[in-house]
PDB file of C-alpha atoms in Angstrom:
ATOM      1  CA  MET A   1     -23.271 -10.725   7.427  1.00 49.00           C
ATOM      2  CA  SER A   2     -20.232 -10.960   5.165  1.00 52.00           C
ATOM      3  CA  SER A   3     -20.399 -12.464   1.687  1.00 57.00           C
ATOM      4  CA  PRO A   4     -18.639 -15.782   0.965  1.00 63.00           C
ATOM      5  CA  ALA A   5     -14.870 -15.598   0.542  1.00 69.00           C
ATOM      6  CA  ILE A   6     -13.731 -14.433  -2.876  1.00 80.00           C
ATOM      7  CA  SER A   7     -11.126 -16.495  -4.720  1.00 89.00           C
ATOM      8  CA  LEU A   8      -7.832 -14.913  -5.667  1.00 95.00           C
ATOM      9  CA  SER A   9      -7.399 -14.310  -9.405  1.00 96.00           C
ATOM     10  CA  PRO A  10      -4.187 -14.129 -11.443  1.00 97.00           C
ATOM     11  CA  LEU A  11      -3.072 -10.528 -11.787  1.00 97.00           C
ATOM     12  CA  VAL A  12      -2.653 -10.881 -15.533  1.00 97.00           C
ATOM     13  CA  GLU A  13      -6.314 -11.881 -15.878  1.00 96.00           C
ATOM     14  CA  ALA A  14      -7.649  -9.206 -13.540  1.00 96.00           C
ATOM     15  CA  LEU A  15      -5.588  -6.194 -14.662  1.00 97.00           C
ATOM     16  CA  GLY A  16      -3.401  -7.387 -17.531  1.00 97.00           C
ATOM     17  CA  VAL A  17      -0.185  -6.977 -15.528  1.00 98.00           C
ATOM     18  CA  THR A  18       2.416  -9.675 -16.165  1.00 97.00           C
ATOM     19  CA  ALA A  19       5.102 -11.040 -13.847  1.00 97.00           C
ATOM     20  CA  ASP A  20       7.776  -9.897 -16.308  1.00 97.00           C
ATOM     21  CA  GLN A  21       6.511  -6.306 -16.100  1.00 98.00           C
ATOM     22  CA  ILE A  22       6.676  -6.371 -12.326  1.00 98.00           C
ATOM     23  CA  GLU A  23      10.132  -7.923 -12.420  1.00 97.00           C
ATOM     24  CA  ALA A  24      11.469  -5.182 -14.705  1.00 97.00           C
ATOM     25  CA  LEU A  25      10.152  -2.437 -12.409  1.00 98.00           C
ATOM     26  CA  LEU A  26      11.397  -4.099  -9.230  1.00 97.00           C
ATOM     27  CA  ALA A  27      14.846  -5.229 -10.433  1.00 97.00           C
ATOM     28  CA  PRO A  28      16.797  -1.963  -9.818  1.00 97.00           C
ATOM     29  CA  PHE A  29      15.769  -2.049  -6.153  1.00 97.00           C
ATOM     30  CA  VAL A  30      16.852  -5.647  -5.476  1.00 97.00           C
ATOM     31  CA  THR A  31      20.034  -5.855  -3.411  1.00 96.00           C
ATOM     32  CA  ALA A  32      20.445  -9.638  -3.611  1.00 96.00           C
ATOM     33  CA  ARG A  33      18.697 -12.787  -4.828  1.00 96.00           C
ATOM     34  CA  VAL A  34      19.496 -15.606  -2.428  1.00 96.00           C
ATOM     35  CA  SER A  35      18.433 -19.100  -1.404  1.00 94.00           C
ATOM     36  CA  ARG A  36      16.229 -19.763   1.618  1.00 93.00           C
ATOM     37  CA  TRP A  37      19.284 -21.049   3.455  1.00 94.00           C
ATOM     38  CA  ASN A  38      21.503 -18.072   2.704  1.00 95.00           C
ATOM     39  CA  TRP A  39      22.884 -16.608   5.926  1.00 95.00           C
ATOM     40  CA  ARG A  40      21.752 -13.061   5.061  1.00 94.00           C
ATOM     41  CA  TRP A  41      18.205 -14.221   4.383  1.00 95.00           C
ATOM     42  CA  GLN A  42      18.076 -16.293   7.555  1.00 95.00           C
ATOM     43  CA  ALA A  43      19.469 -13.418   9.609  1.00 94.00           C
ATOM     44  CA  GLU A  44      16.764 -11.028   8.365  1.00 93.00           C
ATOM     45  CA  ILE A  45      14.006 -13.596   8.861  1.00 93.00           C
ATOM     46  CA  TRP A  46      15.062 -14.369  12.415  1.00 92.00           C
ATOM     47  CA  ARG A  47      15.482 -10.704  13.243  1.00 90.00           C
ATOM     48  CA  ARG A  48      11.864 -10.076  12.298  1.00 88.00           C
ATOM     49  CA  ARG A  49      10.626 -13.187  14.119  1.00 88.00           C
ATOM     50  CA  HIS A  50      12.523 -12.125  17.212  1.00 85.00           C
ATOM     51  CA  LYS A  51      10.821  -8.712  17.134  1.00 82.00           C
ATOM     52  CA  ALA A  52       7.400 -10.350  16.902  1.00 78.00           C
ATOM     53  CA  LEU A  53       8.183 -12.658  19.815  1.00 82.00           C
ATOM     54  CA  ARG A  54       9.567  -9.808  21.903  1.00 79.00           C
ATOM     55  CA  ARG A  55       6.393  -7.769  21.334  1.00 73.00           C
ATOM     56  CA  MET A  56       4.322 -10.831  22.272  1.00 71.00           C
ATOM     57  CA  TRP A  57       6.222 -11.164  25.552  1.00 72.00           C
ATOM     58  CA  ARG A  58       5.640  -7.485  26.333  1.00 67.00           C
ATOM     59  CA  ASP A  59       1.952  -7.997  25.601  1.00 63.00           C
ATOM     60  CA  VAL A  60       1.750 -10.968  27.956  1.00 51.00           C
ATOM     61  CA  GLY A  61       3.544  -8.945  30.606  1.00 49.00           C
ATOM     62  CA  GLY A  62       1.031  -6.148  30.281  1.00 50.00           C
ATOM     63  CA  LYS A  63       3.630  -3.587  29.219  1.00 48.00           C
ATOM     64  CA  GLU A  64       2.488  -3.155  25.652  1.00 51.00           C
ATOM     65  CA  SER A  65      -0.633  -4.220  23.761  1.00 52.00           C
ATOM     66  CA  LEU A  66      -1.811  -3.427  20.258  1.00 63.00           C
ATOM     67  CA  ARG A  67      -4.239  -6.329  20.085  1.00 62.00           C
ATOM     68  CA  HIS A  68      -7.101  -3.904  19.346  1.00 65.00           C
ATOM     69  CA  GLY A  69      -5.162  -1.965  16.749  1.00 69.00           C
ATOM     70  CA  ARG A  70      -2.863   1.007  16.502  1.00 69.00           C
ATOM     71  CA  SER A  71      -4.087   4.295  17.920  1.00 76.00           C
ATOM     72  CA  SER A  72      -3.950   7.544  15.981  1.00 77.00           C
ATOM     73  CA  ALA A  73      -1.220   8.750  18.334  1.00 78.00           C
ATOM     74  CA  ILE A  74       0.957   5.694  17.620  1.00 77.00           C
ATOM     75  CA  VAL A  75       0.508   6.039  13.860  1.00 75.00           C
ATOM     76  CA  GLN A  76       1.308   9.740  13.917  1.00 75.00           C
ATOM     77  CA  ALA A  77       4.380   9.258  16.087  1.00 75.00           C
ATOM     78  CA  GLU A  78       5.753   6.483  13.870  1.00 76.00           C
ATOM     79  CA  TYR A  79       5.129   8.170  10.531  1.00 77.00           C
ATOM     80  CA  ALA A  80       6.059  11.672  11.582  1.00 76.00           C
ATOM     81  CA  ASP A  81       9.676  10.604  11.391  1.00 77.00           C
ATOM     82  CA  VAL A  82       9.175   8.583   8.189  1.00 76.00           C
ATOM     83  CA  TRP A  83       7.739  11.471   6.185  1.00 74.00           C
ATOM     84  CA  ALA A  84       9.969  14.092   7.755  1.00 73.00           C
ATOM     85  CA  ARG A  85      13.222  12.385   6.725  1.00 74.00           C
ATOM     86  CA  ALA A  86      12.277  10.367   3.618  1.00 74.00           C
ATOM     87  CA  GLY A  87      12.820  12.609   0.596  1.00 86.00           C
ATOM     88  CA  PHE A  88      11.813  12.104  -3.017  1.00 94.00           C
ATOM     89  CA  ASP A  89      15.390  11.410  -4.132  1.00 93.00           C
ATOM     90  CA  ARG A  90      14.977   7.777  -3.133  1.00 93.00           C
ATOM     91  CA  TYR A  91      12.526   7.242  -6.009  1.00 96.00           C
ATOM     92  CA  ASP A  92      15.345   6.715  -8.491  1.00 96.00           C
ATOM     93  CA  PRO A  93      15.863   3.441 -10.402  1.00 96.00           C
ATOM     94  CA  ASP A  94      19.250   4.628 -11.659  1.00 95.00           C
ATOM     95  CA  ASN A  95      20.586   5.234  -8.140  1.00 94.00           C
ATOM     96  CA  ALA A  96      18.487   2.864  -6.086  1.00 91.00           C
ATOM     97  CA  PRO A  97      19.408   2.621  -2.404  1.00 86.00           C
ATOM     98  CA  SER A  98      20.265  -0.849  -1.109  1.00 89.00           C
ATOM     99  CA  GLY A  99      17.843  -2.621   1.207  1.00 91.00           C
ATOM    100  CA  ASP A 100      17.595  -5.746   3.325  1.00 93.00           C
ATOM    101  CA  THR A 101      13.824  -6.283   3.530  1.00 95.00           C
ATOM    102  CA  PRO A 102      12.996  -9.954   2.795  1.00 96.00           C
ATOM    103  CA  TRP A 103      10.607 -10.426  -0.130  1.00 97.00           C
ATOM    104  CA  LEU A 104       9.222 -13.589  -1.756  1.00 97.00           C
ATOM    105  CA  TRP A 105       8.716 -13.407  -5.502  1.00 96.00           C
ATOM    106  CA  ARG A 106       8.546 -15.979  -8.316  1.00 93.00           C
ATOM    107  CA  ASP A 107       9.910 -18.720  -6.039  1.00 91.00           C
ATOM    108  CA  GLN A 108      12.839 -16.453  -5.216  1.00 94.00           C
ATOM    109  CA  CYS A 109      14.066 -14.937  -1.967  1.00 97.00           C
ATOM    110  CA  LEU A 110      14.937 -11.281  -2.431  1.00 97.00           C
ATOM    111  CA  LEU A 111      16.595  -8.722  -0.204  1.00 97.00           C
ATOM    112  CA  ALA A 112      15.344  -5.411  -1.523  1.00 96.00           C
ATOM    113  CA  ASN A 113      14.621  -1.774  -0.824  1.00 94.00           C
ATOM    114  CA  THR A 114      10.897  -1.235  -0.199  1.00 93.00           C
ATOM    115  CA  THR A 115      10.872   1.787  -2.532  1.00 95.00           C
ATOM    116  CA  GLY A 116      10.767  -0.642  -5.453  1.00 96.00           C
ATOM    117  CA  ALA A 117       7.303  -1.740  -4.346  1.00 97.00           C
ATOM    118  CA  THR A 118       6.010   1.806  -4.817  1.00 97.00           C
ATOM    119  CA  ARG A 119       7.136   1.576  -8.428  1.00 98.00           C
ATOM    120  CA  TRP A 120       5.452  -1.679  -9.426  1.00 98.00           C
ATOM    121  CA  ARG A 121       2.346  -0.812  -7.433  1.00 98.00           C
ATOM    122  CA  GLN A 122       2.067   2.275  -9.636  1.00 98.00           C
ATOM    123  CA  LEU A 123       1.506  -0.037 -12.600  1.00 98.00           C
ATOM    124  CA  LEU A 124      -1.278  -1.833 -10.718  1.00 98.00           C
ATOM    125  CA  LEU A 125      -2.943   1.515  -9.955  1.00 98.00           C
ATOM    126  CA  ILE A 126      -2.631   2.598 -13.583  1.00 98.00           C
ATOM    127  CA  ARG A 127      -4.254  -0.576 -14.893  1.00 98.00           C
ATOM    128  CA  ALA A 128      -7.078  -0.377 -12.352  1.00 98.00           C
ATOM    129  CA  ILE A 129      -7.798   3.209 -13.341  1.00 98.00           C
ATOM    130  CA  GLU A 130      -7.842   2.214 -16.999  1.00 98.00           C
ATOM    131  CA  LYS A 131     -10.299  -0.550 -16.101  1.00 97.00           C
ATOM    132  CA  VAL A 132     -12.865   1.550 -14.216  1.00 97.00           C
ATOM    133  CA  ARG A 133     -12.296   4.867 -16.057  1.00 98.00           C
ATOM    134  CA  PRO A 134     -12.987   7.307 -13.189  1.00 98.00           C
ATOM    135  CA  ARG A 135     -13.199  11.083 -13.521  1.00 98.00           C
ATOM    136  CA  THR A 136     -12.448  11.726  -9.846  1.00 98.00           C
ATOM    137  CA  VAL A 137     -10.077   9.772  -7.560  1.00 98.00           C
ATOM    138  CA  VAL A 138      -9.279  10.077  -3.859  1.00 98.00           C
ATOM    139  CA  GLU A 139      -6.489   8.333  -1.973  1.00 98.00           C
ATOM    140  CA  ILE A 140      -7.073   7.875   1.750  1.00 98.00           C
ATOM    141  CA  GLY A 141      -3.822   7.798   3.700  1.00 96.00           C
ATOM    142  CA  CYS A 142      -1.783   9.240   0.839  1.00 96.00           C
ATOM    143  CA  GLY A 143       1.429   9.774   2.844  1.00 93.00           C
ATOM    144  CA  ASN A 144       3.808  12.114   0.999  1.00 95.00           C
ATOM    145  CA  GLY A 145       1.551  12.009  -2.083  1.00 97.00           C
ATOM    146  CA  ILE A 146       3.867  10.037  -4.367  1.00 97.00           C
ATOM    147  CA  ASN A 147       1.117   7.760  -5.739  1.00 98.00           C
ATOM    148  CA  LEU A 148      -1.240  10.585  -6.656  1.00 98.00           C
ATOM    149  CA  MET A 149       1.432  12.871  -8.080  1.00 98.00           C
ATOM    150  CA  MET A 150       2.641  10.174 -10.449  1.00 98.00           C
ATOM    151  CA  LEU A 151      -0.915   9.231 -11.434  1.00 98.00           C
ATOM    152  CA  ALA A 152      -1.849  12.868 -12.105  1.00 98.00           C
ATOM    153  CA  CYS A 153       1.005  13.112 -14.594  1.00 98.00           C
ATOM    154  CA  ARG A 154      -0.195   9.895 -16.252  1.00 98.00           C
ATOM    155  CA  PHE A 155      -3.900  10.849 -16.393  1.00 98.00           C
ATOM    156  CA  PRO A 156      -4.315  14.606 -17.094  1.00 97.00           C
ATOM    157  CA  GLN A 157      -8.082  14.233 -17.525  1.00 97.00           C
ATOM    158  CA  ILE A 158      -8.686  12.937 -13.994  1.00 98.00           C
ATOM    159  CA  THR A 159      -9.096  15.044 -10.834  1.00 98.00           C
ATOM    160  CA  PHE A 160      -7.046  13.644  -7.943  1.00 98.00           C
ATOM    161  CA  THR A 161      -7.410  14.334  -4.221  1.00 98.00           C
ATOM    162  CA  GLY A 162      -5.412  12.964  -1.299  1.00 98.00           C
ATOM    163  CA  ILE A 163      -5.988  13.004   2.437  1.00 98.00           C
ATOM    164  CA  GLU A 164      -3.296  12.177   4.996  1.00 96.00           C
ATOM    165  CA  LEU A 165      -3.440  11.895   8.777  1.00 93.00           C
ATOM    166  CA  THR A 166       0.066  13.108   9.601  1.00 92.00           C
ATOM    167  CA  PRO A 167       1.083  16.779   9.333  1.00 92.00           C
ATOM    168  CA  GLN A 168       4.525  15.660   8.148  1.00 92.00           C
ATOM    169  CA  GLY A 169       3.194  13.646   5.202  1.00 93.00           C
ATOM    170  CA  HIS A 170       0.842  16.444   4.206  1.00 95.00           C
ATOM    171  CA  ALA A 171       3.653  19.007   4.465  1.00 94.00           C
ATOM    172  CA  ALA A 172       5.987  16.841   2.356  1.00 94.00           C
ATOM    173  CA  ALA A 173       3.437  16.657  -0.472  1.00 96.00           C
ATOM    174  CA  LEU A 174       2.777  20.411  -0.461  1.00 97.00           C
ATOM    175  CA  ALA A 175       6.492  21.222  -0.267  1.00 95.00           C
ATOM    176  CA  PHE A 176       7.217  19.096  -3.320  1.00 96.00           C
ATOM    177  CA  GLN A 177       4.410  20.726  -5.290  1.00 97.00           C
ATOM    178  CA  ASN A 178       5.696  24.183  -4.405  1.00 96.00           C
ATOM    179  CA  ALA A 179       9.319  23.345  -5.217  1.00 96.00           C
ATOM    180  CA  HIS A 180       8.878  21.957  -8.737  1.00 96.00           C
ATOM    181  CA  GLY A 181       7.206  22.988 -11.960  1.00 96.00           C
ATOM    182  CA  GLU A 182       7.646  19.559 -13.537  1.00 97.00           C
ATOM    183  CA  LEU A 183       8.651  16.155 -12.227  1.00 97.00           C
ATOM    184  CA  PRO A 184      12.421  15.823 -11.707  1.00 97.00           C
ATOM    185  CA  THR A 185      14.348  13.412 -13.928  1.00 97.00           C
ATOM    186  CA  ASN A 186      14.525  10.670 -11.298  1.00 97.00           C
ATOM    187  CA  LEU A 187      10.745  10.559 -10.877  1.00 97.00           C
ATOM    188  CA  ARG A 188      10.157  10.430 -14.634  1.00 97.00           C
ATOM    189  CA  ALA A 189      12.480   7.427 -14.736  1.00 97.00           C
ATOM    190  CA  PHE A 190      10.684   5.945 -11.725  1.00 98.00           C
ATOM    191  CA  ALA A 191       7.332   6.013 -13.528  1.00 98.00           C
ATOM    192  CA  PRO A 192       6.337   2.614 -14.963  1.00 97.00           C
ATOM    193  CA  GLU A 193       5.014   4.223 -18.165  1.00 97.00           C
ATOM    194  CA  PRO A 194       5.491   7.530 -20.041  1.00 96.00           C
ATOM    195  CA  LEU A 195       3.892  10.597 -18.449  1.00 97.00           C
ATOM    196  CA  PRO A 196       1.915  12.811 -20.858  1.00 97.00           C
ATOM    197  CA  ASP A 197       1.770  15.726 -18.376  1.00 97.00           C
ATOM    198  CA  PRO A 198       5.008  16.034 -16.284  1.00 97.00           C
ATOM    199  CA  GLY A 199       3.546  19.021 -14.451  1.00 97.00           C
ATOM    200  CA  GLY A 200       0.234  17.346 -13.644  1.00 98.00           C
ATOM    201  CA  PHE A 201       1.191  16.649 -10.044  1.00 98.00           C
ATOM    202  CA  ARG A 202       0.600  20.320  -9.236  1.00 97.00           C
ATOM    203  CA  ARG A 203      -3.129  19.803  -9.841  1.00 97.00           C
ATOM    204  CA  VAL A 204      -3.510  17.273  -7.003  1.00 98.00           C
ATOM    205  CA  THR A 205      -5.423  18.577  -3.989  1.00 98.00           C
ATOM    206  CA  PHE A 206      -3.853  17.488  -0.706  1.00 98.00           C
ATOM    207  CA  LEU A 207      -5.726  17.686   2.601  1.00 98.00           C
ATOM    208  CA  GLN A 208      -4.891  16.696   6.148  1.00 96.00           C
ATOM    209  CA  GLY A 209      -7.498  14.705   8.045  1.00 95.00           C
ATOM    210  CA  SER A 210      -8.702  11.403   9.426  1.00 94.00           C
ATOM    211  CA  ALA A 211     -10.213   8.428   7.594  1.00 95.00           C
ATOM    212  CA  THR A 212     -12.946   8.347  10.231  1.00 94.00           C
ATOM    213  CA  ASP A 213     -14.272  11.768   9.242  1.00 96.00           C
ATOM    214  CA  LEU A 214     -13.599  12.396   5.561  1.00 97.00           C
ATOM    215  CA  PRO A 215     -14.403  16.015   4.566  1.00 97.00           C
ATOM    216  CA  PHE A 216     -16.278  15.032   1.413  1.00 98.00           C
ATOM    217  CA  GLN A 217     -19.899  14.722   0.372  1.00 97.00           C
ATOM    218  CA  ASP A 218     -21.553  11.348  -0.161  1.00 97.00           C
ATOM    219  CA  GLY A 219     -20.525   9.833  -3.490  1.00 97.00           C
ATOM    220  CA  ALA A 220     -17.970  12.564  -4.160  1.00 98.00           C
ATOM    221  CA  PHE A 221     -15.508  10.298  -5.995  1.00 98.00           C
ATOM    222  CA  ASP A 222     -15.679   7.667  -8.703  1.00 98.00           C
ATOM    223  CA  LEU A 223     -12.749   5.757  -7.233  1.00 98.00           C
ATOM    224  CA  ALA A 224     -11.199   5.566  -3.759  1.00 98.00           C
ATOM    225  CA  ILE A 225      -7.697   4.141  -3.302  1.00 98.00           C
ATOM    226  CA  THR A 226      -5.861   2.885  -0.232  1.00 98.00           C
ATOM    227  CA  VAL A 227      -2.312   1.537  -0.387  1.00 98.00           C
ATOM    228  CA  LEU A 228      -1.156   0.051   2.919  1.00 96.00           C
ATOM    229  CA  ALA A 229      -3.158   2.714   4.724  1.00 95.00           C
ATOM    230  CA  LEU A 230      -5.883   0.495   6.198  1.00 94.00           C
ATOM    231  CA  GLU A 231      -2.893  -1.485   7.459  1.00 92.00           C
ATOM    232  CA  GLN A 232      -2.680   1.127  10.228  1.00 91.00           C
ATOM    233  CA  MET A 233      -6.423   1.355  10.909  1.00 92.00           C
ATOM    234  CA  GLU A 234      -7.458  -1.832  12.717  1.00 91.00           C
ATOM    235  CA  GLN A 235      -8.630   0.158  15.735  1.00 91.00           C
ATOM    236  CA  ILE A 236     -10.939   2.225  13.523  1.00 93.00           C
ATOM    237  CA  ARG A 237     -11.537  -0.373  10.803  1.00 94.00           C
ATOM    238  CA  ALA A 238     -15.335  -0.215  10.717  1.00 95.00           C
ATOM    239  CA  ARG A 239     -15.513   3.583  10.790  1.00 95.00           C
ATOM    240  CA  ALA A 240     -12.842   3.966   8.113  1.00 96.00           C
ATOM    241  CA  LEU A 241     -14.447   1.446   5.756  1.00 97.00           C
ATOM    242  CA  ALA A 242     -17.860   3.029   6.271  1.00 97.00           C
ATOM    243  CA  GLU A 243     -16.436   6.453   5.401  1.00 97.00           C
ATOM    244  CA  ILE A 244     -14.664   5.129   2.316  1.00 97.00           C
ATOM    245  CA  ALA A 245     -17.890   3.520   1.132  1.00 97.00           C
ATOM    246  CA  ARG A 246     -19.809   6.736   1.830  1.00 97.00           C
ATOM    247  CA  VAL A 247     -17.641   8.977  -0.342  1.00 98.00           C
ATOM    248  CA  VAL A 248     -17.364   6.472  -3.223  1.00 98.00           C
ATOM    249  CA  ARG A 249     -19.804   6.631  -6.091  1.00 97.00           C
ATOM    250  CA  SER A 250     -18.486   3.694  -8.078  1.00 97.00           C
ATOM    251  CA  HIS A 251     -15.355   1.745  -7.076  1.00 98.00           C
ATOM    252  CA  ALA A 252     -12.728   1.214  -4.380  1.00 98.00           C
ATOM    253  CA  LEU A 253      -9.240  -0.192  -4.908  1.00 98.00           C
ATOM    254  CA  MET A 254      -7.333  -1.442  -1.876  1.00 98.00           C
ATOM    255  CA  ILE A 255      -3.842  -2.891  -1.622  1.00 98.00           C
ATOM    256  CA  GLU A 256      -3.877  -4.008   2.000  1.00 97.00           C
ATOM    257  CA  PRO A 257      -2.792  -6.839   4.332  1.00 96.00           C
ATOM    258  CA  PHE A 258      -6.132  -8.636   4.333  1.00 97.00           C
ATOM    259  CA  ARG A 259      -6.288 -11.586   6.694  1.00 95.00           C
ATOM    260  CA  ASP A 260      -6.956 -13.879   3.714  1.00 96.00           C
ATOM    261  CA  VAL A 261      -3.268 -13.635   2.726  1.00 96.00           C
ATOM    262  CA  ASN A 262      -1.775 -13.522   6.240  1.00 95.00           C
ATOM    263  CA  GLU A 263      -2.821 -16.891   7.637  1.00 93.00           C
ATOM    264  CA  GLY A 264       0.729 -18.174   8.227  1.00 91.00           C
ATOM    265  CA  LEU A 265       1.937 -18.407  11.813  1.00 90.00           C
ATOM    266  CA  TRP A 266       4.512 -15.620  11.625  1.00 87.00           C
ATOM    267  CA  GLN A 267       2.295 -13.357   9.531  1.00 90.00           C
ATOM    268  CA  ARG A 268      -0.586 -13.697  12.002  1.00 89.00           C
ATOM    269  CA  LEU A 269       1.698 -13.138  14.965  1.00 86.00           C
ATOM    270  CA  ASN A 270       3.227 -10.056  13.343  1.00 86.00           C
ATOM    271  CA  VAL A 271      -0.183  -8.610  12.474  1.00 88.00           C
ATOM    272  CA  ARG A 272      -1.498  -9.142  15.988  1.00 86.00           C
ATOM    273  CA  GLN A 273       1.534  -7.814  17.793  1.00 81.00           C
ATOM    274  CA  ARG A 274       1.882  -4.784  15.526  1.00 84.00           C
ATOM    275  CA  GLY A 275      -1.824  -3.975  15.695  1.00 86.00           C
ATOM    276  CA  TYR A 276      -2.267  -4.150  11.938  1.00 90.00           C
ATOM    277  CA  PHE A 277      -5.439  -4.495   9.866  1.00 92.00           C
ATOM    278  CA  ARG A 278      -7.137  -7.874  10.277  1.00 93.00           C
ATOM    279  CA  GLY A 279     -10.170  -7.535   8.015  1.00 94.00           C
ATOM    280  CA  ARG A 280     -11.125 -10.171   5.470  1.00 96.00           C
ATOM    281  CA  ILE A 281     -11.892  -9.401   1.834  1.00 97.00           C
ATOM    282  CA  ALA A 282     -15.473 -10.661   2.150  1.00 96.00           C
ATOM    283  CA  GLU A 283     -16.140  -8.153   4.961  1.00 96.00           C
ATOM    284  CA  LEU A 284     -16.054  -5.285   2.453  1.00 97.00           C
ATOM    285  CA  ALA A 285     -19.538  -6.301   1.346  1.00 96.00           C
ATOM    286  CA  ASP A 286     -20.817  -5.377   4.824  1.00 96.00           C
ATOM    287  CA  PHE A 287     -20.036  -1.764   3.917  1.00 96.00           C
ATOM    288  CA  GLY A 288     -21.605  -1.841   0.462  1.00 96.00           C
ATOM    289  CA  LEU A 289     -18.332  -2.577  -1.332  1.00 97.00           C
ATOM    290  CA  GLN A 290     -18.748  -5.754  -3.367  1.00 96.00           C
ATOM    291  CA  PRO A 291     -15.367  -7.327  -4.257  1.00 96.00           C
ATOM    292  CA  LEU A 292     -15.037  -7.887  -8.002  1.00 96.00           C
ATOM    293  CA  VAL A 293     -11.489  -9.251  -8.166  1.00 96.00           C
ATOM    294  CA  ALA A 294      -8.713  -9.976  -5.689  1.00 97.00           C
ATOM    295  CA  CYS A 295      -5.083 -10.731  -6.511  1.00 97.00           C
ATOM    296  CA  ALA A 296      -1.948 -11.487  -4.527  1.00 97.00           C
ATOM    297  CA  ASP A 297       0.486 -12.922  -7.092  1.00 97.00           C
ATOM    298  CA  PHE A 298       3.009 -10.095  -6.826  1.00 98.00           C
ATOM    299  CA  PRO A 299       6.113  -9.579  -4.632  1.00 98.00           C
ATOM    300  CA  GLN A 300       5.298 -10.106  -0.978  1.00 97.00           C
ATOM    301  CA  LYS A 301       7.140  -9.184   2.200  1.00 95.00           C
ATOM    302  CA  TYR A 302       7.971 -12.268   4.214  1.00 93.00           C
ATOM    303  CA  ILE A 303       6.422 -10.977   7.429  1.00 91.00           C
ATOM    304  CA  LEU A 304       3.399  -9.055   6.083  1.00 94.00           C
ATOM    305  CA  ARG A 305       1.598  -9.837   2.833  1.00 96.00           C
ATOM    306  CA  ALA A 306      -0.986  -7.860   0.895  1.00 97.00           C
ATOM    307  CA  ALA A 307      -3.809  -8.433  -1.563  1.00 97.00           C
ATOM    308  CA  LEU A 308      -5.159  -6.109  -4.225  1.00 98.00           C
ATOM    309  CA  VAL A 309      -8.959  -5.902  -4.106  1.00 98.00           C
ATOM    310  CA  LEU A 310     -11.115  -3.995  -6.566  1.00 98.00           C
ATOM    311  CA  SER A 311     -14.666  -3.519  -5.296  1.00 97.00           C
ATOM    312  CA  ALA A 312     -17.821  -1.976  -6.747  1.00 97.00           C
ATOM    313  CA  ARG A 313     -20.110   0.309  -4.763  1.00 92.00           C
ATOM    314  CA  GLY A 314     -23.602  -1.099  -4.768  1.00 81.00           C
ATOM    315  CA  GLY A 315     -22.910  -3.592  -7.555  1.00 54.00           C
ATOM    316  CA  GLN A 316     -21.643  -1.160 -10.159  1.00 53.00           C
ATOM    317  CA  ALA A 317     -20.275  -2.565 -13.414  1.00 46.00           C
ATOM    318  CA  SER A 318     -16.511  -2.573 -14.015  1.00 45.00           C
ATOM    319  CA  GLY A 319     -16.551   0.679 -15.984  1.00 45.00           C
ATOM    320  CA  ALA A 320     -17.361   3.728 -13.891  1.00 44.00           C
ATOM    321  CA  ASN A 321     -18.081   6.056 -16.766  1.00 46.00           C
ATOM    322  CA  GLY A 322     -18.444   3.737 -19.692  1.00 38.00           C
TER     323      GLY A 322
END
């Protein structure tokens, strides 16, 4: 049985990250700051609502249903194109591409490129790592490896491993490692803090595989990370969470669309019709991952919100190797 719901904490109290720090990292990727009644904002909101309603109608008609989650085939087909065409040049605060994704932040409505979220989330990952002090870290669903490569340059003393389902994401990570001796200028500028080891990304081990069958021994890592990866795993939620808990010795950090922060009508409809993750934060305890802190006071997409949850394996203290 799940533990009682955990209350959301301010990010500054949990990890020492301030709203001003997030704002500075996000700002180059903001296309426009508008009112709720701005025509551009309304157009983007209604476009996304219309998609959710259209998928619901297809579901009712029996033509399409993701109510039980997204299959591996669907995820691979969708992200094969994403990782095949999305290069590392887009991670550039000095030449940020425009974007029209609706975000809510500090009582503001933003139209922004989603790449900016990768940047400020890096700061959250950095602060969490500083908090639990791991020696070994694995990211499940690491995509093209951007999170781990940046973190490896920031923390030379830590061993990083990533596993990705799609061949295209895995290939993109390996290709970048093979093509560069040190991080290019744009990625150094993209980093939220100075990088002591600009060539550290070459030390990351990248593997291709499924979250339901992780090729690691029990307790192989001090810290496991997922960043919008469980989002795609509703169909295999229990198996994936059990595997994450199995390979973790100390802590797990998840930035995911937990149901706790997606209770609004349009968020719930979007999650259901897209087949996204619907787990609650308290359910992590069923897998031996006891939530320590949960935060959600950072920029949020209008149609799909996320919470950061730091959990301890078997009631570990906040410092993994203290």
